[in-house]
Tab-separated table of C-alpha atoms and ligand atoms in Angstrom:
chain	number	residue	atom	x	y	z
A	138	MET	CA	-195.978	144.700	-23.025
A	139	SER	CA	-199.701	144.736	-21.669
A	140	ALA	CA	-201.274	141.426	-20.570
A	141	GLN	CA	-203.923	141.863	-23.291
A	142	ARG	CA	-201.359	142.051	-26.088
A	143	ARG	CA	-199.436	139.183	-24.721
A	144	GLY	CA	-202.575	137.033	-24.617
A	145	PRO	CA	-203.556	134.796	-21.746
A	146	SER	CA	-200.613	133.413	-19.691
A	147	PRO	CA	-199.987	129.702	-19.684
A	148	GLU	CA	-201.996	127.797	-17.204
A	149	ARG	CA	-200.006	126.489	-14.247
A	150	LEU	CA	-201.148	124.330	-11.326
A	151	HIS	CA	-200.408	126.070	-8.008
A	152	ILE	CA	-202.471	124.060	-5.682
A	153	THR	CA	-202.881	120.206	-5.988
A	154	LEU	CA	-205.593	118.355	-4.262
A	155	PRO	CA	-204.448	116.355	-1.194
A	156	PRO	CA	-203.264	113.029	-1.846
A	157	TRP	CA	-205.843	111.515	0.808
A	158	THR	CA	-208.817	113.076	-1.184
A	159	ASP	CA	-211.586	110.523	-1.332
A	160	CYS	CA	-212.458	109.825	-4.971
A	161	SER	CA	-214.468	106.584	-4.255
A	162	GLY	CA	-217.713	108.187	-5.492
A	163	VAL	CA	-216.399	108.502	-8.972
A	164	ALA	CA	-216.187	105.328	-11.166
A	165	ILE	CA	-214.116	105.487	-14.171
A	166	ARG	CA	-215.435	102.759	-16.652
A	167	LEU	CA	-213.273	101.616	-19.616
A	168	ASP	CA	-215.250	98.348	-19.779
A	169	VAL	CA	-216.771	98.938	-23.171
A	170	GLY	CA	-213.154	99.138	-24.786
A	171	ALA	CA	-212.272	95.772	-23.208
A	172	ALA	CA	-215.677	94.061	-24.599
A	173	VAL	CA	-215.263	94.996	-28.286
A	174	SER	CA	-212.444	95.204	-30.832
A	175	ARG	CA	-211.582	98.584	-32.389
A	176	GLU	CA	-211.710	96.832	-35.639
A	177	ALA	CA	-215.477	95.589	-35.025
A	178	ARG	CA	-218.159	97.067	-37.382
A	179	ASP	CA	-219.757	100.333	-36.366
A	180	GLU	CA	-223.056	98.584	-35.362
A	181	VAL	CA	-221.313	95.996	-33.301
A	182	ARG	CA	-219.337	98.678	-31.258
A	183	ARG	CA	-222.551	100.718	-30.959
A	184	ALA	CA	-224.572	97.667	-29.786
A	185	VAL	CA	-221.870	96.648	-27.163
A	186	ALA	CA	-221.727	100.346	-25.968
A	187	GLU	CA	-225.395	100.509	-25.556
A	188	GLU	CA	-225.608	97.357	-23.699
A	189	HIS	CA	-223.072	98.899	-21.149
A	190	LEU	CA	-224.956	102.302	-21.159
A	191	ALA	CA	-228.199	100.405	-20.109
A	192	THR	CA	-226.407	99.246	-16.923
A	193	LEU	CA	-226.132	103.131	-15.874
A	194	PRO	CA	-228.976	104.967	-14.228
A	195	ASP	CA	-231.461	106.514	-16.437
A	196	GLN	CA	-232.654	108.977	-13.891
A	197	ALA	CA	-229.371	111.017	-13.977
A	198	THR	CA	-227.716	114.070	-15.413
A	199	TRP	CA	-226.048	112.835	-18.639
A	200	ILE	CA	-223.244	114.550	-20.251
A	201	TRP	CA	-221.597	113.644	-23.739
A	202	SER	CA	-218.558	115.576	-24.125
A	203	ASP	CA	-215.930	115.537	-27.019
A	204	GLY	CA	-212.785	117.574	-28.083
A	205	SER	CA	-211.107	118.180	-31.295
A	206	ALA	CA	-207.616	119.609	-32.312
A	207	GLU	CA	-206.487	120.297	-35.687
A	208	GLY	CA	-203.713	117.624	-36.470
A	209	GLY	CA	-204.011	116.868	-32.768
A	210	VAL	CA	-202.041	120.040	-31.928
A	211	ALA	CA	-203.853	123.186	-32.830
A	212	SER	CA	-207.290	125.164	-32.823
A	213	GLY	CA	-208.661	123.101	-29.891
A	214	GLY	CA	-212.561	122.903	-29.635
A	215	SER	CA	-214.406	121.553	-26.948
A	216	GLY	CA	-218.218	120.598	-26.826
A	217	ALA	CA	-220.712	118.957	-24.676
A	218	LEU	CA	-224.513	117.796	-24.615
A	219	ILE	CA	-226.003	117.941	-21.244
A	220	THR	CA	-229.377	116.293	-20.658
A	221	LEU	CA	-230.901	116.884	-17.220
A	222	PRO	CA	-233.227	114.246	-15.562
A	223	SER	CA	-236.209	116.376	-16.674
A	224	GLY	CA	-235.162	115.932	-20.319
A	225	GLU	CA	-234.116	119.485	-20.781
A	226	GLU	CA	-230.977	119.805	-22.953
A	227	ARG	CA	-228.063	122.165	-22.584
A	228	THR	CA	-224.931	122.467	-24.804
A	229	THR	CA	-221.424	123.958	-24.333
A	230	ARG	CA	-219.023	125.077	-26.938
A	231	THR	CA	-215.590	126.240	-25.662
A	232	PRO	CA	-212.390	127.098	-27.570
A	233	ALA	CA	-209.604	124.996	-26.022
A	234	GLY	CA	-206.482	126.946	-27.183
A	235	ALA	CA	-204.779	128.035	-30.478
A	236	VAL	CA	-202.222	125.558	-29.334
A	237	CYS	CA	-203.693	122.477	-27.929
A	238	SER	CA	-203.589	118.572	-27.703
A	239	SER	CA	-206.527	116.421	-28.568
A	240	THR	CA	-206.549	115.106	-24.927
A	241	ARG	CA	-206.415	118.665	-23.577
A	242	ALA	CA	-209.519	119.632	-25.788
A	243	GLU	CA	-211.277	116.696	-24.318
A	244	LEU	CA	-210.589	117.663	-20.767
A	245	VAL	CA	-211.743	121.280	-21.479
A	246	ALA	CA	-215.041	119.941	-22.713
A	247	MET	CA	-215.464	117.876	-19.458
A	248	ARG	CA	-214.591	120.862	-17.430
A	249	ALA	CA	-217.071	123.170	-19.294
A	250	ALA	CA	-219.893	120.507	-19.062
A	251	LEU	CA	-219.221	119.953	-15.299
A	252	GLU	CA	-219.218	123.742	-14.623
A	253	GLU	CA	-222.341	124.211	-16.544
A	254	VAL	CA	-224.085	121.282	-14.561
A	255	GLN	CA	-222.879	122.991	-11.220
A	256	GLN	CA	-224.516	126.156	-12.506
A	257	LEU	CA	-227.837	124.326	-13.199
A	258	GLU	CA	-228.103	122.022	-10.216
A	259	ASP	CA	-227.825	122.534	-6.529
A	260	ALA	CA	-224.227	122.035	-5.273
A	261	THR	CA	-225.341	119.357	-2.824
A	262	SER	CA	-227.352	117.461	-5.482
A	263	ALA	CA	-227.575	113.670	-5.163
A	264	THR	CA	-228.752	113.155	-8.605
A	265	PRO	CA	-226.475	110.592	-10.373
A	266	LEU	CA	-224.095	111.975	-12.907
A	267	VAL	CA	-222.991	110.026	-16.070
A	268	LEU	CA	-220.258	111.622	-18.249
A	269	CYS	CA	-219.634	109.832	-21.635
A	270	THR	CA	-216.411	110.596	-23.487
A	271	ASP	CA	-214.414	108.688	-26.313
A	272	SER	CA	-211.136	109.755	-24.993
A	273	GLN	CA	-209.325	106.935	-23.167
A	274	ALA	CA	-206.279	109.389	-22.823
A	275	ALA	CA	-208.482	111.834	-20.970
A	276	LEU	CA	-209.874	109.209	-18.627
A	277	ALA	CA	-206.405	107.780	-17.977
A	278	THR	CA	-205.148	111.346	-17.001
A	279	LEU	CA	-208.137	111.654	-14.490
A	280	ALA	CA	-207.745	107.843	-13.357
A	281	THR	CA	-204.460	108.690	-11.832
A	282	GLY	CA	-206.564	110.122	-9.040
A	283	ALA	CA	-207.476	113.654	-7.680
A	284	GLY	CA	-204.174	114.242	-5.806
A	285	GLU	CA	-202.119	113.074	-8.766
A	286	GLN	CA	-203.265	115.690	-11.268
A	287	ARG	CA	-200.315	117.749	-12.701
A	288	THR	CA	-202.338	120.416	-14.549
A	289	THR	CA	-204.827	123.065	-13.473
A	290	LEU	CA	-207.353	121.397	-15.807
A	291	GLY	CA	-207.164	117.953	-14.373
A	292	ALA	CA	-207.336	119.392	-10.754
A	293	GLU	CA	-210.338	121.502	-11.629
A	294	ILE	CA	-212.169	118.655	-13.014
A	295	TRP	CA	-211.535	116.644	-9.902
A	296	ARG	CA	-212.719	119.581	-7.710
A	297	LEU	CA	-215.918	119.668	-9.867
A	298	LEU	CA	-216.486	115.980	-9.601
A	299	LEU	CA	-216.034	116.036	-6.001
A	300	ALA	CA	-218.212	119.179	-5.280
A	301	ALA	CA	-221.228	117.335	-4.608
A	302	PRO	CA	-220.058	114.335	-2.288
A	303	ASP	CA	-223.161	112.540	-2.279
A	304	ARG	CA	-223.554	112.197	-5.890
A	305	PRO	CA	-222.840	108.967	-7.577
A	306	THR	CA	-220.744	109.629	-10.595
A	307	TRP	CA	-219.676	107.466	-13.765
A	308	LEU	CA	-217.098	108.630	-16.291
A	309	GLN	CA	-217.798	106.117	-19.090
A	310	TRP	CA	-215.565	105.551	-22.010
A	311	VAL	CA	-217.519	104.988	-25.282
A	312	PRO	CA	-216.323	104.072	-28.877
A	313	ALA	CA	-216.128	106.921	-31.210
A	314	HIS	CA	-217.860	107.334	-34.611
A	315	CYS	CA	-220.101	104.479	-34.461
A	316	GLY	CA	-223.380	106.290	-34.498
A	317	LEU	CA	-224.049	106.762	-30.662
A	318	PRO	CA	-226.289	109.920	-30.921
A	319	GLY	CA	-224.812	111.638	-27.910
A	320	ASN	CA	-221.164	111.207	-29.128
A	321	GLU	CA	-222.188	112.371	-32.665
A	322	ARG	CA	-223.666	115.472	-31.258
A	323	ALA	CA	-220.729	116.350	-29.011
A	324	ASP	CA	-218.310	115.683	-31.802
A	325	GLU	CA	-220.313	118.237	-33.865
A	326	LEU	CA	-220.277	120.771	-31.104
A	327	ALA	CA	-216.539	120.371	-30.535
A	328	LYS	CA	-215.745	120.892	-34.239
A	329	LYS	CA	-217.997	124.013	-34.233
A	330	ALA	CA	-216.131	125.219	-31.134
A	331	SER	CA	-212.776	125.050	-32.783
A	332	SER	CA	-213.634	127.866	-35.012
A	333	LEU	CA	-214.530	130.230	-31.930
A	334	PRO	CA	-212.018	133.015	-31.198
A	335	GLN	CA	-209.062	131.355	-29.456
A	336	ALA	CA	-207.395	134.643	-28.235
A	337	ALA	CA	-208.755	134.276	-24.621
A	338	ALA	CA	-208.322	130.641	-24.303
A	339	PRO	CA	-205.236	129.935	-22.104
A	340	VAL	CA	-202.598	127.568	-23.322
A	341	ASP	CA	-201.034	125.072	-20.966
A	342	VAL	CA	-197.268	124.886	-20.581
A	343	ARG	CA	-197.164	121.267	-21.923
A	344	SER	CA	-198.852	122.158	-25.168
A	345	LEU	CA	-196.734	125.267	-25.305
A	346	THR	CA	-193.321	123.382	-24.970
A	347	LYS	CA	-194.501	120.716	-27.328
A	348	ALA	CA	-195.222	123.473	-29.965
A	349	VAL	CA	-191.758	125.073	-29.539
A	350	ASP	CA	-190.109	121.637	-29.878
A	351	ARG	CA	-191.997	120.876	-33.067
A	352	ALA	CA	-191.147	124.305	-34.582
A	353	ALA	CA	-187.518	124.033	-33.780
A	354	SER	CA	-187.154	120.543	-35.085
A	355	LYS	CA	-188.868	121.645	-38.243
A	356	ALA	CA	-186.615	124.841	-38.568
A	357	TRP	CA	-183.669	122.480	-37.995
A	358	ARG	CA	-184.774	119.829	-40.582
A	359	ASP	CA	-185.654	122.429	-43.143
A	360	ARG	CA	-182.084	123.872	-43.044
A	361	TRP	CA	-180.420	120.471	-43.378
A	362	PRO	CA	-179.040	120.441	-46.761
A	363	ASP	CA	-179.642	117.292	-48.776
A	364	SER	CA	-176.808	114.876	-48.505
A	365	PHE	CA	-175.865	111.276	-48.197
A	366	PHE	CA	-176.239	111.383	-44.463
A	367	ARG	CA	-179.679	113.166	-44.418
A	368	ARG	CA	-180.999	110.438	-46.800
A	369	ILE	CA	-179.928	107.862	-44.384
A	370	MET	CA	-181.523	109.662	-41.383
A	371	ARG	CA	-184.540	110.747	-43.220
A	372	ASP	CA	-186.406	112.699	-40.679
A	373	ARG	CA	-184.638	111.573	-37.636
A	374	PHE	CA	-182.239	113.419	-35.545
A	375	PRO	CA	-178.656	112.094	-35.411
A	376	THR	CA	-178.002	110.677	-32.020
A	377	PRO	CA	-175.136	112.311	-30.138
A	378	VAL	CA	-171.622	110.658	-30.353
A	379	LEU	CA	-170.862	110.040	-26.706
A	380	ASN	CA	-168.734	106.999	-26.173
A	381	GLU	CA	-166.011	107.892	-28.813
A	382	THR	CA	-162.722	109.653	-28.473
A	383	ARG	CA	-162.669	113.252	-29.502
A	384	GLU	CA	-160.847	112.152	-32.607
A	385	ASP	CA	-163.465	109.561	-33.434
A	386	ALA	CA	-166.166	111.990	-32.906
A	387	VAL	CA	-164.712	114.606	-35.178
A	388	ASN	CA	-164.466	111.880	-37.862
A	389	VAL	CA	-168.185	110.933	-37.243
A	390	HIS	CA	-169.465	114.524	-37.552
A	391	GLN	CA	-167.324	115.228	-40.570
A	392	LEU	CA	-168.523	112.084	-42.394
A	393	ARG	CA	-171.985	112.905	-41.597
A	394	ALA	CA	-171.575	116.436	-42.869
A	395	GLY	CA	-169.973	115.123	-45.990
A	396	HIS	CA	-166.810	117.012	-45.353
A	397	TRP	CA	-164.400	114.495	-43.900
A	398	GLY	CA	-160.986	116.309	-43.355
A	399	LEU	CA	-159.007	113.001	-43.821
A	400	SER	CA	-160.641	112.092	-47.177
A	401	THR	CA	-158.495	112.485	-50.318
A	402	SER	CA	-161.309	113.561	-52.524
A	403	TYR	CA	-162.187	116.226	-49.932
A	404	LEU	CA	-158.677	117.486	-49.545
A	405	HIS	CA	-158.203	117.516	-53.377
A	406	ARG	CA	-161.592	119.478	-53.755
A	407	ILE	CA	-160.326	122.147	-51.427
A	408	GLY	CA	-156.789	122.435	-52.975
A	409	ARG	CA	-154.894	120.633	-50.139
A	410	HIS	CA	-154.005	117.427	-52.132
A	411	PRO	CA	-152.525	118.697	-55.290
A	412	THR	CA	-150.881	116.130	-57.650
A	413	PRO	CA	-148.684	116.704	-60.720
A	414	THR	CA	-151.543	116.089	-63.146
A	415	CYS	CA	-154.130	118.058	-61.311
A	416	GLN	CA	-153.742	120.801	-58.796
A	417	GLN	CA	-157.346	120.933	-57.448
A	418	CYS	CA	-160.767	119.999	-58.832
A	419	GLU	CA	-164.150	118.977	-57.794
A	420	ASP	CA	-164.332	115.868	-60.183
A	421	LEU	CA	-164.851	112.777	-58.135
A	422	LYS	CA	-163.399	110.896	-61.023
A	423	CYS	CA	-160.271	112.716	-60.941
A	424	PRO	CA	-157.198	110.154	-60.179
A	425	ALA	CA	-156.125	112.534	-57.309
A	426	ALA	CA	-159.526	111.894	-55.504
A	427	LEU	CA	-159.207	108.112	-55.406
A	428	CYS	CA	-159.511	106.311	-52.259
A	429	LEU	CA	-156.040	105.634	-51.006
A	430	VAL	CA	-157.040	102.062	-49.747
A	431	CYS	CA	-158.762	100.512	-52.798
A	432	ARG	CA	-158.026	103.039	-55.574
A	433	GLU	CA	-161.434	102.164	-57.002
A	434	GLU	CA	-163.277	105.400	-56.687
A	435	ALA	CA	-163.309	108.685	-54.726
A	436	ASP	CA	-163.297	108.192	-51.050
A	437	THR	CA	-166.581	109.981	-50.446
A	438	PRO	CA	-168.400	109.102	-46.989
A	439	GLU	CA	-170.605	106.812	-48.975
A	440	HIS	CA	-167.622	104.950	-50.332
A	441	VAL	CA	-165.688	104.788	-47.173
A	442	LEU	CA	-168.782	103.693	-45.069
A	443	LEU	CA	-170.627	101.440	-47.472
A	444	HIS	CA	-168.566	100.388	-50.563
A	445	CYS	CA	-164.677	100.266	-49.957
A	446	PRO	CA	-164.026	96.594	-50.610
A	447	CYS	CA	-161.029	96.916	-48.069
A	448	LEU	CA	-163.725	97.429	-45.221
A	449	ALA	CA	-166.086	94.435	-46.116
A	450	GLY	CA	-164.722	92.335	-43.236
A	451	MET	CA	-165.421	95.118	-40.836
A	452	ARG	CA	-168.957	95.634	-42.131
A	453	LEU	CA	-169.539	91.934	-41.756
A	454	ARG	CA	-168.316	92.043	-38.076
A	455	LEU	CA	-170.266	95.192	-37.352
A	456	PHE	CA	-173.461	94.429	-39.316
A	457	GLY	CA	-173.510	90.714	-40.009
A	458	ASN	CA	-173.583	91.709	-43.842
A	459	ILE	CA	-170.946	93.122	-46.194
A	460	HIS	CA	-173.740	95.091	-47.886
A	461	PRO	CA	-175.546	96.555	-45.018
A	462	ASP	CA	-178.677	98.554	-45.291
A	463	ALA	CA	-177.368	102.259	-45.278
A	464	THR	CA	-179.820	102.936	-42.335
A	465	ARG	CA	-177.347	100.962	-40.206
A	466	LEU	CA	-175.014	104.064	-40.334
A	467	ARG	CA	-177.456	105.971	-38.066
A	468	ASP	CA	-175.165	104.371	-35.365
A	469	GLY	CA	-172.349	106.820	-34.619
A	470	GLY	CA	-170.381	104.053	-33.148
A	471	ALA	CA	-170.353	102.158	-36.236
A	472	VAL	CA	-169.466	105.274	-38.405
A	473	ALA	CA	-166.448	105.822	-35.922
A	474	ALA	CA	-165.278	102.227	-36.287
A	475	LEU	CA	-165.416	102.316	-40.092
A	476	ALA	CA	-163.527	105.437	-40.027
A	477	ARG	CA	-160.867	104.169	-37.963
A	478	GLY	CA	-160.822	100.826	-40.116
A	479	CYS	CA	-160.205	103.159	-43.183
A	480	LEU	CA	-157.248	105.120	-41.461
A	481	ARG	CA	-155.701	101.803	-40.309
A	482	HIS	CA	-155.750	100.324	-43.905
A	483	ARG	CA	-153.954	103.453	-45.165
A	484	GLU	CA	-151.106	103.347	-42.614
A	485	PRO	CA	-149.290	99.995	-43.179
A	486	ALA	CA	-149.197	100.638	-46.906
A	487	GLY	CA	-147.108	103.789	-46.276
A	488	TYR	CA	-149.946	106.032	-47.403
A	489	GLY	CA	-150.779	107.402	-44.020
A	490	ARG	CA	-152.802	110.507	-44.103
A	491	PRO	CA	-152.957	112.378	-47.354
B	185	LIG	ZN1	-158.390	116.812	-59.906
B	186	LIG	ZN1	-161.911	102.364	-51.008
């Protein structure tokens, strides 16, 4: 298959920056976040941000960058507004990948803007640089340091930041959507960039493995038939049954699947528990399907685990309540204990296994 048909390969980091790289010329500032609450009104957040921005040099190259990703996972778009000390403006718009996280889109925006600045200015420029972003996650990724970056993108951003060693640089966090003009314009550029062709935009390994994980769990959930246990788990994955004997684990899995091989109603349904009045049927009201312990109703998983009166004491011990919330049955250990309890109740009465 040609490389073109396959699309760009996932980005991988081959050379990290050495751990002793001096990053002291780059200040990462999250001070605005600490000074104003997320819930504050837009005007208040904007005023606090402007107050902090006023402490940064005016005679500088200013970058406002932003990223967007549909649902935080797809169609990444990255945009930036660059204002040079002369007042001249430049903008960048970059697709960030068909599969992409919001943080990655933010980082792609920063890289594109820094590359653009490098093109426009002398590499040895000492003009201060201020980069404003509303992504705390992107800044947190960079704040771990130049030598600690685990992605090509993070390492490239640090290389660009350190290319002009005499340039004082600030990476400033600003609150989003509160009317800061630079942030609004970057947001617009990022949104427009998300509709650019994505075919040539590389996808990183992390976004790719997360996408595969999402697709596999969705396919798994879509195939899970509606059942008592599915309703208990809602959209969660059942946890593995690790600390039980093999016999207990089989009980747990069969109860979860709604086909407990030791249940009278199940055996009657498949013709393995015939009685003189009924050889086989699917009717849960049939006397041959009744719970061998209480004889009140069919011994479905729901009955055994939640309703059988003979196991009330055990439920009280396990859950502190004889009518526990069904979600407590997410615990495989509790299901195993109730199955054992049910079987123990049968044996002394001489019923044993059906
Ligand atoms: Zn029957
Ligand atoms: Zn019962």
